[in-house]
């Protein structure tokens, strides 16, 4: 796997081979990230597509990342998702929604998983964008504090502080609901 | 990881539910990849091939016919007409592009810029062009300072409005484009600050220290705007969206426009009493509108002349060069 700096050099030249490599390397993670937050495959694909499109346009405009390509791409995806959240109101009812009843055990289990995912997504939406990004990158994507800090252009101290507040909020939202 | 270990197990279980994801459709992945590479290929192509993108919306406007020839050629024709209207038979349109704020032809240069901006409907393209024009303003300020001449306050005011317009346009761009745009503004402001600092060390600007102090302060303020915007793009977007400056729109009347020599605003009106309108048939109506700033150019009016816009034989006037003053609402 080529280094990020090497990939960025090729990307700035709009070298197609390098760009294809970048897409192959980062698209699955970005999709996973978007899917976890959005819970909608076509929407997650839109997010990935738009993220790479914005990346290209930024490169073409002489902008784009100087380093930390992965962090940059996740930041763009994060902004896209935050914009999407702003445009679409939080479906608060999901928090109280009762599980659907179905005869088939597998289907019932799938519905339960789906509802649980919706609850967690809704709770994440109730966090601030920064808190949400910290939680997802750190606890779902398994990034280190340093990597999260790079993605968010913040210090590690800020990331830890955001994490602390985010977890407190999540506990309040999710664990009090389940009592 | 310590953080993960310290995570409440119940919360960890909740978050873990998001780890179960349906498999991604390989066909969609392939399509997305192809689309991305296709976009990259088109961006990597020479600029001339991207003509479709630059003027897509413009082609649908009433000026559709003009797409068949270059914008520069049309502009050349327009400027010839405007030069005639100013009565300066000996002055060349080309000369206006090198004029400085105190020059007679400077208003022609400003009008030409306003016209070019008015003919763009894409925010990003408009930002790029405005950026180029704003750099010209700095060039003019530099040139005046180097010559030991006074920089008219109108020029600095126009400069300020152009930068404000760039902020508005940037706020309307997609996130990644906005970041690139903000960095361009940042670089430009840094260059401006250096120029002013350099000039401040010279004796010749002592007589206009008040103006230059104002310019320096303005630059510092705008620099802070950019820095904050780069820190928090959403706040920047909200601020400039709610400021009422729709991207691409200049303020009602741009301060610093025009000088005693003549022309100012676009929007078909100029403070020197000349107004103009370009109709769908490529006919420029130039009228004497003195005393009636709201007057709409009427081809049947005896105070108007009609100038058919023709392709000029040579290359259009360069858009580079130095200064302008005056200002422009968009026609």
CSV table of C-alpha atoms in Angstrom, one decimal:
chain,number,residue,atom,x,y,z
A,1,UNK,CA,0.0,0.0,0.0
A,2,UNK,CA,1.4,3.4,-1.0
A,3,UNK,CA,1.9,6.1,1.6
A,4,UNK,CA,-0.6,8.9,1.9
A,5,UNK,CA,1.9,11.4,0.8
A,6,UNK,CA,2.7,9.4,-2.3
A,7,UNK,CA,-1.0,9.1,-3.1
A,8,UNK,CA,-1.5,12.8,-2.6
A,9,UNK,CA,1.3,13.7,-4.9
A,10,UNK,CA,-0.4,11.6,-7.6
A,11,UNK,CA,-3.8,12.9,-6.8
A,12,UNK,CA,-2.7,16.5,-7.2
A,13,UNK,CA,-1.6,15.6,-10.7
A,14,UNK,CA,-5.0,14.1,-11.2
A,15,UNK,CA,-3.2,10.9,-12.1
A,16,UNK,CA,-6.0,8.4,-12.8
A,17,UNK,CA,-4.1,5.3,-11.6
A,18,UNK,CA,-3.5,7.0,-8.2
A,19,UNK,CA,-7.0,8.2,-7.9
A,20,UNK,CA,-8.3,4.7,-8.6
A,21,UNK,CA,-6.1,3.5,-5.9
A,22,UNK,CA,-7.3,6.1,-3.5
A,23,UNK,CA,-10.9,5.2,-4.3
A,24,UNK,CA,-10.3,1.5,-3.7
A,25,UNK,CA,-8.4,2.1,-0.5
A,26,UNK,CA,-10.8,4.6,1.2
A,27,UNK,CA,-14.2,4.0,-0.3
A,28,UNK,CA,-15.1,1.0,1.8
A,29,UNK,CA,-14.3,2.7,5.1
A,30,UNK,CA,-16.1,5.9,4.0
A,31,UNK,CA,-19.1,3.8,3.1
A,32,UNK,CA,-19.1,2.0,6.4
A,33,UNK,CA,-18.8,5.3,8.2
A,34,UNK,CA,-21.7,6.8,6.3
A,35,UNK,CA,-23.8,3.7,6.6
A,36,UNK,CA,-23.4,3.5,10.3
A,37,UNK,CA,-24.6,7.1,10.7
A,38,UNK,CA,-27.2,7.2,8.0
A,39,UNK,CA,-28.5,3.6,8.0
A,40,UNK,CA,-29.5,3.9,4.4
A,41,UNK,CA,-27.4,2.3,1.7
A,42,UNK,CA,-28.3,4.6,-1.3
A,43,UNK,CA,-27.7,7.6,1.0
A,44,UNK,CA,-24.4,6.2,2.2
A,45,UNK,CA,-23.4,5.7,-1.5
A,46,UNK,CA,-24.4,9.3,-2.2
A,47,UNK,CA,-22.2,10.4,0.6
A,48,UNK,CA,-19.2,8.5,-0.7
A,49,UNK,CA,-19.8,9.7,-4.2
A,50,UNK,CA,-20.1,13.3,-3.1
A,51,UNK,CA,-17.0,13.0,-0.8
A,52,UNK,CA,-14.8,11.9,-3.7
A,53,UNK,CA,-16.4,14.4,-6.0
A,54,UNK,CA,-15.6,17.2,-3.6
A,55,UNK,CA,-12.1,15.9,-3.2
A,56,UNK,CA,-11.6,16.1,-6.9
A,57,UNK,CA,-13.0,19.6,-7.2
A,58,UNK,CA,-10.8,20.7,-4.3
A,59,UNK,CA,-7.8,19.3,-6.0
A,60,UNK,CA,-8.7,21.0,-9.3
A,61,UNK,CA,-9.2,24.3,-7.5
A,62,UNK,CA,-5.7,24.0,-6.0
A,63,UNK,CA,-7.0,23.0,-2.6
A,64,UNK,CA,-7.5,19.7,-1.0
A,65,UNK,CA,-5.4,18.0,1.7
A,66,UNK,CA,-1.7,18.9,2.1
A,67,UNK,CA,-1.3,15.7,4.2
A,68,UNK,CA,-3.5,13.3,6.0
A,69,UNK,CA,-5.6,12.2,3.1
A,70,UNK,CA,-7.8,9.8,5.1
A,71,UNK,CA,-8.5,12.4,7.7
A,72,UNK,CA,-9.5,14.8,5.0
A,73,UNK,CA,-11.9,12.4,3.3
A,74,UNK,CA,-13.6,11.5,6.6
A,75,UNK,CA,-13.9,15.2,7.4
A,76,UNK,CA,-15.6,15.9,4.1
A,77,UNK,CA,-17.9,12.9,4.6
A,78,UNK,CA,-18.7,14.1,8.1
A,79,UNK,CA,-19.6,17.5,6.8
A,80,UNK,CA,-21.9,16.0,4.2
A,81,UNK,CA,-23.6,13.9,6.8
A,82,UNK,CA,-24.0,16.9,9.2
A,83,UNK,CA,-25.5,18.9,6.3
A,84,UNK,CA,-27.8,16.0,5.6
A,85,UNK,CA,-28.9,15.9,9.3
A,86,UNK,CA,-29.5,19.7,9.2
A,87,UNK,CA,-31.7,19.4,6.1
A,88,UNK,CA,-33.7,16.4,7.6
A,89,UNK,CA,-35.1,16.7,11.1
A,90,UNK,CA,-34.3,14.2,13.7
A,91,UNK,CA,-37.0,11.5,13.9
A,92,UNK,CA,-37.3,11.6,17.6
A,93,UNK,CA,-40.2,9.2,17.7
A,94,UNK,CA,-37.8,6.4,16.9
A,95,UNK,CA,-36.6,6.5,20.5
A,96,UNK,CA,-40.0,5.4,21.7
A,97,UNK,CA,-41.0,3.2,18.8
A,98,UNK,CA,-42.1,-0.2,19.8
A,99,UNK,CA,-40.6,-3.2,18.1
A,100,UNK,CA,-42.5,-4.6,15.3
A,101,UNK,CA,-44.1,-8.0,15.7
A,102,UNK,CA,-43.4,-10.7,13.2
A,103,UNK,CA,-44.0,-14.4,13.2
A,104,UNK,CA,-40.6,-15.5,11.8
A,105,UNK,CA,-37.8,-15.4,14.4
A,106,UNK,CA,-35.1,-14.4,12.0
A,107,UNK,CA,-37.2,-11.5,10.7
A,108,UNK,CA,-38.1,-10.5,14.2
A,109,UNK,CA,-34.4,-10.5,15.2
A,110,UNK,CA,-33.6,-8.5,12.1
A,111,UNK,CA,-36.3,-6.0,13.0
A,112,UNK,CA,-35.0,-5.7,16.5
A,113,UNK,CA,-31.4,-5.1,15.3
A,114,UNK,CA,-32.7,-2.5,12.9
A,115,UNK,CA,-34.7,-0.7,15.6
A,116,UNK,CA,-31.7,-0.8,18.0
A,117,UNK,CA,-29.5,0.6,15.2
A,118,UNK,CA,-32.1,3.4,14.6
A,119,UNK,CA,-32.1,4.2,18.3
A,120,UNK,CA,-28.3,4.5,18.4
A,121,UNK,CA,-28.2,6.6,15.2
A,122,UNK,CA,-30.9,8.9,16.6
A,123,UNK,CA,-28.9,9.3,19.8
A,124,UNK,CA,-25.8,10.0,17.8
A,125,UNK,CA,-27.7,12.7,15.9
A,126,UNK,CA,-28.6,14.4,19.1
A,127,UNK,CA,-24.9,14.9,19.8
A,128,UNK,CA,-23.1,17.9,18.4
A,129,UNK,CA,-21.4,17.1,15.0
A,130,UNK,CA,-17.9,17.1,16.7
A,131,UNK,CA,-19.0,14.8,19.5
A,132,UNK,CA,-20.6,12.5,17.0
A,133,UNK,CA,-17.5,12.3,14.9
A,134,UNK,CA,-15.3,11.5,17.9
A,135,UNK,CA,-17.6,8.6,18.9
A,136,UNK,CA,-17.9,7.1,15.5
A,137,UNK,CA,-14.3,7.4,14.5
A,138,UNK,CA,-13.0,6.2,17.8
A,139,UNK,CA,-15.4,3.5,19.0
A,140,UNK,CA,-16.8,2.3,15.7
A,141,UNK,CA,-13.9,2.8,13.3
A,142,UNK,CA,-11.2,2.1,16.0
A,143,UNK,CA,-9.1,5.2,15.3
A,144,UNK,CA,-6.6,6.4,17.9
A,145,UNK,CA,-6.9,9.8,19.6
A,146,UNK,CA,-4.2,11.1,17.4
A,147,UNK,CA,-5.9,10.0,14.2
A,148,UNK,CA,-9.2,11.5,15.3
A,149,UNK,CA,-7.5,14.7,16.2
A,150,UNK,CA,-5.9,14.9,12.7
A,151,UNK,CA,-9.3,14.3,11.0
A,152,UNK,CA,-10.9,17.0,13.1
A,153,UNK,CA,-8.1,19.4,13.0
A,154,UNK,CA,-8.2,19.6,16.8
A,155,UNK,CA,-5.7,18.8,19.6
A,156,UNK,CA,-5.8,15.4,21.3
A,157,UNK,CA,-6.9,17.2,24.5
A,158,UNK,CA,-10.0,18.6,22.7
A,159,UNK,CA,-10.8,15.2,21.3
A,160,UNK,CA,-10.7,13.7,24.8
A,161,UNK,CA,-12.9,16.4,26.1
A,162,UNK,CA,-15.4,15.9,23.3
A,163,UNK,CA,-15.3,12.2,23.9
A,164,UNK,CA,-16.1,12.7,27.6
A,165,UNK,CA,-19.0,14.9,27.0
A,166,UNK,CA,-20.3,12.7,24.1
A,167,UNK,CA,-20.3,9.6,26.2
A,168,UNK,CA,-22.1,11.4,29.1
A,169,UNK,CA,-24.8,12.5,26.6
A,170,UNK,CA,-25.1,9.1,25.1
A,171,UNK,CA,-25.4,7.4,28.5
A,172,UNK,CA,-28.1,9.9,29.3
A,173,UNK,CA,-30.0,9.3,26.1
A,174,UNK,CA,-29.5,5.6,25.5
A,175,UNK,CA,-29.2,4.1,28.9
A,176,UNK,CA,-32.0,6.1,30.6
A,177,UNK,CA,-34.2,5.1,27.7
A,178,UNK,CA,-33.5,1.4,28.2
A,179,UNK,CA,-34.2,1.5,31.9
B,1,UNK,CA,-7.3,0.5,24.1
B,2,UNK,CA,-7.9,2.1,27.4
B,3,UNK,CA,-10.7,4.3,26.2
B,4,UNK,CA,-12.6,1.3,24.9
B,5,UNK,CA,-12.0,-0.6,28.1
B,6,UNK,CA,-13.4,2.3,30.1
B,7,UNK,CA,-16.5,2.5,28.0
B,8,UNK,CA,-19.6,1.5,29.9
B,9,UNK,CA,-20.3,-2.1,28.7
B,10,UNK,CA,-24.0,-1.3,28.2
B,11,UNK,CA,-23.0,1.7,26.0
B,12,UNK,CA,-20.5,-0.5,24.2
B,13,UNK,CA,-23.2,-3.0,23.4
B,14,UNK,CA,-25.4,-0.3,22.0
B,15,UNK,CA,-22.7,1.1,19.8
B,16,UNK,CA,-21.7,-2.4,18.7
B,17,UNK,CA,-25.2,-2.8,17.1
B,18,UNK,CA,-24.0,-0.4,14.4
B,19,UNK,CA,-21.2,-2.7,13.5
B,20,UNK,CA,-23.7,-5.0,11.7
B,21,UNK,CA,-24.0,-3.7,8.2
B,22,UNK,CA,-25.5,-5.1,5.1
B,23,UNK,CA,-23.1,-6.1,2.4
B,24,UNK,CA,-22.3,-3.3,-0.1
B,25,UNK,CA,-23.7,-3.8,-3.6
B,26,UNK,CA,-20.6,-4.5,-5.8
B,27,UNK,CA,-22.3,-3.1,-8.9
B,28,UNK,CA,-22.9,0.2,-7.1
B,29,UNK,CA,-19.3,0.3,-6.0
B,30,UNK,CA,-18.1,-0.3,-9.6
B,31,UNK,CA,-20.4,2.4,-10.9
B,32,UNK,CA,-19.3,4.8,-8.2
B,33,UNK,CA,-15.6,4.2,-9.0
B,34,UNK,CA,-16.2,4.6,-12.7
B,35,UNK,CA,-18.1,7.9,-12.1
B,36,UNK,CA,-15.3,9.2,-9.9
B,37,UNK,CA,-12.6,8.3,-12.5
B,38,UNK,CA,-14.7,9.8,-15.3
B,39,UNK,CA,-15.0,13.1,-13.3
B,40,UNK,CA,-11.2,13.0,-12.7
B,41,UNK,CA,-10.6,12.5,-16.4
B,42,UNK,CA,-12.8,15.4,-17.4
B,43,UNK,CA,-11.1,17.7,-14.8
B,44,UNK,CA,-7.7,16.7,-16.0
B,45,UNK,CA,-8.6,17.6,-19.6
B,46,UNK,CA,-7.5,21.0,-21.0
B,47,UNK,CA,-9.5,24.0,-19.9
B,48,UNK,CA,-11.0,24.5,-23.3
B,49,UNK,CA,-12.8,21.2,-23.2
B,50,UNK,CA,-14.6,22.3,-20.0
B,51,UNK,CA,-16.4,25.0,-21.8
B,52,UNK,CA,-19.7,23.2,-21.3
B,53,UNK,CA,-19.4,23.4,-17.6
B,54,UNK,CA,-18.5,27.0,-17.4
B,55,UNK,CA,-21.4,28.4,-19.3
B,56,UNK,CA,-24.1,25.8,-19.0
B,57,UNK,CA,-26.6,28.0,-17.3
B,58,UNK,CA,-25.6,31.0,-19.2
B,59,UNK,CA,-26.4,29.2,-22.5
B,60,UNK,CA,-29.9,28.9,-21.3
B,61,UNK,CA,-30.3,32.6,-20.7
B,62,UNK,CA,-31.4,35.2,-23.1
B,63,UNK,CA,-27.8,35.5,-24.2
B,64,UNK,CA,-27.8,32.1,-25.7
B,65,UNK,CA,-26.8,33.3,-29.2
B,66,UNK,CA,-23.5,34.7,-27.9
B,67,UNK,CA,-22.1,31.4,-26.9
B,68,UNK,CA,-21.2,30.8,-30.5
B,69,UNK,CA,-18.3,33.2,-30.1
B,70,UNK,CA,-15.9,34.0,-27.4
B,71,UNK,CA,-16.8,36.0,-24.4
B,72,UNK,CA,-13.7,38.1,-25.0
B,73,UNK,CA,-14.8,39.0,-28.5
B,74,UNK,CA,-18.2,40.1,-27.3
B,75,UNK,CA,-16.6,42.1,-24.6
B,76,UNK,CA,-14.4,43.8,-27.1
B,77,UNK,CA,-17.4,44.9,-29.0
B,78,UNK,CA,-19.1,46.1,-25.8
B,79,UNK,CA,-16.1,48.1,-24.8
B,80,UNK,CA,-15.8,49.7,-28.2
B,81,UNK,CA,-19.3,50.9,-27.9
B,82,UNK,CA,-18.7,52.2,-24.4
B,83,UNK,CA,-15.6,54.0,-25.4
B,84,UNK,CA,-17.6,55.7,-28.1
B,85,UNK,CA,-20.2,56.6,-25.6
B,86,UNK,CA,-17.6,58.3,-23.5
B,87,UNK,CA,-16.6,60.4,-26.4
B,88,UNK,CA,-13.0,59.3,-26.3
B,89,UNK,CA,-12.5,58.6,-29.9
B,90,UNK,CA,-8.7,58.4,-29.5
B,91,UNK,CA,-8.8,56.2,-26.4
B,92,UNK,CA,-8.5,52.5,-27.0
B,93,UNK,CA,-10.4,49.9,-25.2
B,94,UNK,CA,-7.2,48.0,-24.7
B,95,UNK,CA,-5.6,50.8,-22.8
B,96,UNK,CA,-8.4,50.7,-20.3
B,97,UNK,CA,-7.3,47.3,-19.1
B,98,UNK,CA,-4.0,48.8,-18.0
B,99,UNK,CA,-5.5,51.9,-16.4
B,100,UNK,CA,-5.2,52.9,-12.8
B,101,UNK,CA,-7.9,54.3,-10.5
B,102,UNK,CA,-7.1,57.9,-11.4
B,103,UNK,CA,-7.0,57.3,-15.1
B,104,UNK,CA,-9.7,58.5,-17.5
B,105,UNK,CA,-10.4,55.0,-18.9
B,106,UNK,CA,-10.5,53.3,-15.5
B,107,UNK,CA,-14.4,53.2,-15.4
B,108,UNK,CA,-14.3,51.3,-18.7
B,109,UNK,CA,-12.2,48.7,-17.1
B,110,UNK,CA,-14.6,48.4,-14.2
B,111,UNK,CA,-17.6,48.1,-16.5
B,112,UNK,CA,-15.9,45.4,-18.4
B,113,UNK,CA,-15.3,43.4,-15.2
B,114,UNK,CA,-18.9,43.8,-14.1
B,115,UNK,CA,-20.1,42.6,-17.5
B,116,UNK,CA,-17.9,39.6,-17.3
B,117,UNK,CA,-19.1,38.7,-13.9
B,118,UNK,CA,-22.7,39.3,-14.9
B,119,UNK,CA,-22.4,36.8,-17.6
B,120,UNK,CA,-21.5,34.0,-15.2
B,121,UNK,CA,-24.1,31.9,-13.5
B,122,UNK,CA,-21.8,29.3,-11.8
B,123,UNK,CA,-20.8,30.4,-8.3
B,124,UNK,CA,-17.5,28.7,-8.4
B,125,UNK,CA,-16.6,30.3,-11.8
B,126,UNK,CA,-17.8,33.6,-10.5
B,127,UNK,CA,-15.6,33.3,-7.4
B,128,UNK,CA,-12.6,32.5,-9.6
B,129,UNK,CA,-13.2,35.5,-11.8
B,130,UNK,CA,-13.8,37.8,-8.8
B,131,UNK,CA,-10.7,36.5,-7.2
B,132,UNK,CA,-8.7,37.4,-10.3
B,133,UNK,CA,-10.3,40.9,-10.4
B,134,UNK,CA,-9.6,41.4,-6.7
B,135,UNK,CA,-6.0,40.6,-7.3
B,136,UNK,CA,-6.0,43.2,-9.9
B,137,UNK,CA,-7.2,45.7,-7.3
B,138,UNK,CA,-4.2,44.9,-5.2
B,139,UNK,CA,-2.0,45.3,-8.3
B,140,UNK,CA,-3.5,48.7,-8.7
B,141,UNK,CA,-2.9,49.7,-5.1
B,142,UNK,CA,0.6,48.5,-5.4
B,143,UNK,CA,1.2,50.4,-8.6
B,144,UNK,CA,-0.1,53.6,-7.1
B,145,UNK,CA,2.0,53.2,-4.0
B,146,UNK,CA,5.1,52.5,-6.0
B,147,UNK,CA,4.4,55.6,-8.1
B,148,UNK,CA,4.0,57.7,-4.9
B,149,UNK,CA,0.4,58.4,-5.8
B,150,UNK,CA,-2.6,58.6,-3.5
B,151,UNK,CA,-4.8,55.5,-3.4
B,152,UNK,CA,-8.4,56.8,-3.7
B,153,UNK,CA,-10.5,55.6,-0.8
B,154,UNK,CA,-13.0,54.4,-3.4
B,155,UNK,CA,-10.6,51.9,-4.7
B,156,UNK,CA,-10.1,50.4,-1.2
B,157,UNK,CA,-13.8,50.4,-0.6
B,158,UNK,CA,-14.4,48.5,-3.8
B,159,UNK,CA,-11.6,46.1,-2.8
B,160,UNK,CA,-13.4,45.6,0.5
B,161,UNK,CA,-16.7,44.9,-1.2
B,162,UNK,CA,-15.1,42.5,-3.7
B,163,UNK,CA,-13.6,40.5,-0.8
B,164,UNK,CA,-17.0,40.5,1.0
B,165,UNK,CA,-18.5,39.2,-2.2
B,166,UNK,CA,-15.9,36.5,-2.4
B,167,UNK,CA,-16.9,35.5,1.1
B,168,UNK,CA,-20.6,35.3,0.1
B,169,UNK,CA,-19.7,33.3,-3.0
B,170,UNK,CA,-17.5,31.0,-1.0
B,171,UNK,CA,-20.2,30.4,1.5
B,172,UNK,CA,-22.4,29.1,-1.2
B,173,UNK,CA,-19.9,26.5,-2.5
B,174,UNK,CA,-19.7,22.9,-1.5
B,175,UNK,CA,-17.5,22.2,1.5
B,176,UNK,CA,-14.4,21.1,-0.3
B,177,UNK,CA,-14.6,23.9,-2.8
B,178,UNK,CA,-15.3,26.4,0.0
B,179,UNK,CA,-12.2,25.3,1.8
B,180,UNK,CA,-10.1,25.8,-1.4
B,181,UNK,CA,-11.8,29.2,-1.9
B,182,UNK,CA,-11.1,30.3,1.6
B,183,UNK,CA,-7.5,29.4,1.3
B,184,UNK,CA,-7.2,31.4,-1.9
B,185,UNK,CA,-8.7,34.4,-0.1
B,186,UNK,CA,-6.3,33.8,2.8
B,187,UNK,CA,-3.3,33.8,0.5
B,188,UNK,CA,-4.5,36.9,-1.3
B,189,UNK,CA,-5.0,38.7,2.1
B,190,UNK,CA,-1.5,37.7,3.2
B,191,UNK,CA,-0.1,39.2,0.0
B,192,UNK,CA,-2.1,42.4,0.6
B,193,UNK,CA,-0.8,42.7,4.1
B,194,UNK,CA,2.7,42.3,2.9
B,195,UNK,CA,2.2,45.0,0.2
B,196,UNK,CA,0.7,47.4,2.8
B,197,UNK,CA,3.5,46.7,5.2
B,198,UNK,CA,6.1,47.3,2.5
B,199,UNK,CA,4.4,50.5,1.5
B,200,UNK,CA,4.1,51.6,5.1
B,201,UNK,CA,7.9,51.7,5.4
B,202,UNK,CA,8.1,54.2,2.6
B,203,UNK,CA,7.8,57.9,3.0
B,204,UNK,CA,5.4,58.5,0.1
B,205,UNK,CA,2.3,57.1,1.9
B,206,UNK,CA,2.6,59.4,4.9
B,207,UNK,CA,0.1,61.8,3.4
B,208,UNK,CA,-2.5,59.0,3.2
B,209,UNK,CA,-1.7,57.2,6.4
B,210,UNK,CA,-5.4,57.3,7.5
B,211,UNK,CA,-6.5,55.5,4.4
B,212,UNK,CA,-3.8,52.9,4.7
B,213,UNK,CA,-4.5,52.3,8.3
B,214,UNK,CA,-8.1,51.7,7.4
B,215,UNK,CA,-7.0,49.2,4.7
B,216,UNK,CA,-4.7,47.4,7.1
B,217,UNK,CA,-7.5,47.2,9.7
B,218,UNK,CA,-9.9,45.9,7.1
B,219,UNK,CA,-7.4,43.3,6.0
B,220,UNK,CA,-6.8,42.1,9.6
B,221,UNK,CA,-10.6,41.8,10.1
B,222,UNK,CA,-11.0,39.8,6.9
B,223,UNK,CA,-8.1,37.6,7.8
B,224,UNK,CA,-9.8,36.7,11.1
B,225,UNK,CA,-13.0,35.9,9.1
B,226,UNK,CA,-11.0,33.5,7.0
B,227,UNK,CA,-9.3,31.9,9.9
B,228,UNK,CA,-12.5,31.4,11.8
B,229,UNK,CA,-14.2,30.1,8.6
B,230,UNK,CA,-11.4,27.5,8.1
B,231,UNK,CA,-12.0,26.4,11.8
B,232,UNK,CA,-15.7,26.2,11.5
B,233,UNK,CA,-17.1,26.1,8.0
B,234,UNK,CA,-20.7,25.6,9.1
B,235,UNK,CA,-20.6,28.8,11.2
B,236,UNK,CA,-19.1,30.7,8.3
B,237,UNK,CA,-21.8,29.4,6.0
B,238,UNK,CA,-24.6,30.3,8.3
B,239,UNK,CA,-23.1,33.8,9.0
B,240,UNK,CA,-22.8,34.7,5.3
B,241,UNK,CA,-26.0,33.0,4.3
B,242,UNK,CA,-27.9,35.0,6.9
B,243,UNK,CA,-26.0,38.2,6.0
B,244,UNK,CA,-28.4,38.6,3.1
B,245,UNK,CA,-25.5,38.6,0.6
B,246,UNK,CA,-26.6,35.9,-1.7
B,247,UNK,CA,-23.5,34.5,-3.4
B,248,UNK,CA,-22.7,36.4,-6.4
B,249,UNK,CA,-24.7,39.5,-5.6
B,250,UNK,CA,-23.0,42.8,-4.9
B,251,UNK,CA,-24.4,45.2,-2.4
B,252,UNK,CA,-27.2,47.5,-3.6
B,253,UNK,CA,-24.6,50.0,-4.6
B,254,UNK,CA,-20.9,49.3,-4.5
B,255,UNK,CA,-19.0,52.0,-2.7
B,256,UNK,CA,-15.9,53.2,-4.3
B,257,UNK,CA,-17.3,52.9,-7.8
B,258,UNK,CA,-16.5,55.4,-10.4
B,259,UNK,CA,-14.7,58.7,-10.1
B,260,UNK,CA,-15.1,62.0,-11.6
B,261,UNK,CA,-14.1,60.7,-15.0
B,262,UNK,CA,-17.1,58.5,-15.4
B,263,UNK,CA,-18.6,55.2,-15.3
B,264,UNK,CA,-19.6,53.2,-12.3
B,265,UNK,CA,-22.2,50.6,-11.8
B,266,UNK,CA,-23.4,47.7,-13.9
B,267,UNK,CA,-27.0,46.9,-13.8
B,268,UNK,CA,-27.3,49.1,-16.8
B,269,UNK,CA,-26.8,52.3,-14.7
B,270,UNK,CA,-23.8,54.5,-14.3
B,271,UNK,CA,-23.4,57.5,-12.2
B,272,UNK,CA,-22.0,59.5,-15.0
B,273,UNK,CA,-25.4,59.6,-16.6
B,274,UNK,CA,-25.0,56.8,-19.1
B,275,UNK,CA,-27.1,53.7,-18.8
B,276,UNK,CA,-27.1,50.6,-21.0
B,277,UNK,CA,-28.9,47.4,-21.7
B,278,UNK,CA,-28.0,44.4,-23.8
B,279,UNK,CA,-31.0,42.8,-25.4
B,280,UNK,CA,-31.6,39.3,-26.7
B,281,UNK,CA,-30.8,40.4,-30.2
B,282,UNK,CA,-27.3,41.4,-29.2
B,283,UNK,CA,-28.1,45.0,-29.5
B,284,UNK,CA,-26.6,47.3,-26.9
B,285,UNK,CA,-28.8,50.3,-26.0
B,286,UNK,CA,-26.8,53.2,-24.6
B,287,UNK,CA,-28.7,56.1,-23.2
B,288,UNK,CA,-28.3,59.3,-21.5
B,289,UNK,CA,-30.0,58.7,-18.1
B,290,UNK,CA,-28.7,61.7,-16.2
B,291,UNK,CA,-31.0,62.9,-13.5
B,292,UNK,CA,-33.0,59.7,-13.6
B,293,UNK,CA,-31.0,56.9,-12.0
B,294,UNK,CA,-33.9,54.4,-12.2
B,295,UNK,CA,-34.4,54.9,-15.9
B,296,UNK,CA,-34.6,51.7,-17.9
B,297,UNK,CA,-32.8,52.1,-21.3
B,298,UNK,CA,-35.4,52.3,-24.0
B,299,UNK,CA,-34.4,51.7,-27.6
B,300,UNK,CA,-37.1,54.1,-28.8
B,301,UNK,CA,-36.0,56.9,-26.7
B,302,UNK,CA,-34.3,59.8,-28.5
B,303,UNK,CA,-31.7,60.0,-25.9
B,304,UNK,CA,-30.5,56.5,-26.7
B,305,UNK,CA,-28.4,55.0,-29.4
B,306,UNK,CA,-28.4,51.4,-30.5
B,307,UNK,CA,-25.2,49.6,-31.0
B,308,UNK,CA,-25.3,46.2,-32.6
B,309,UNK,CA,-22.7,44.0,-31.0
B,310,UNK,CA,-20.4,42.6,-33.7
B,311,UNK,CA,-17.5,40.3,-33.6
B,312,UNK,CA,-14.4,42.3,-33.4
B,313,UNK,CA,-11.7,41.5,-35.9
B,314,UNK,CA,-8.8,41.1,-33.5
B,315,UNK,CA,-8.4,39.5,-30.2
B,316,UNK,CA,-10.4,40.9,-27.4
B,317,UNK,CA,-8.9,43.2,-24.8
B,318,UNK,CA,-6.8,41.5,-22.2
B,319,UNK,CA,-8.4,41.2,-18.9
B,320,UNK,CA,-5.1,41.4,-17.1
B,321,UNK,CA,-3.4,44.6,-16.3
B,322,UNK,CA,-3.9,46.9,-13.5
B,323,UNK,CA,-6.4,48.9,-11.8
B,324,UNK,CA,-9.8,49.8,-11.7
B,325,UNK,CA,-12.0,51.8,-9.7
B,326,UNK,CA,-15.7,52.4,-9.9
B,327,UNK,CA,-17.9,49.6,-9.1
B,328,UNK,CA,-20.6,47.4,-10.2
B,329,UNK,CA,-24.0,46.0,-9.5
B,330,UNK,CA,-24.5,43.1,-11.7
B,331,UNK,CA,-26.5,43.9,-14.8
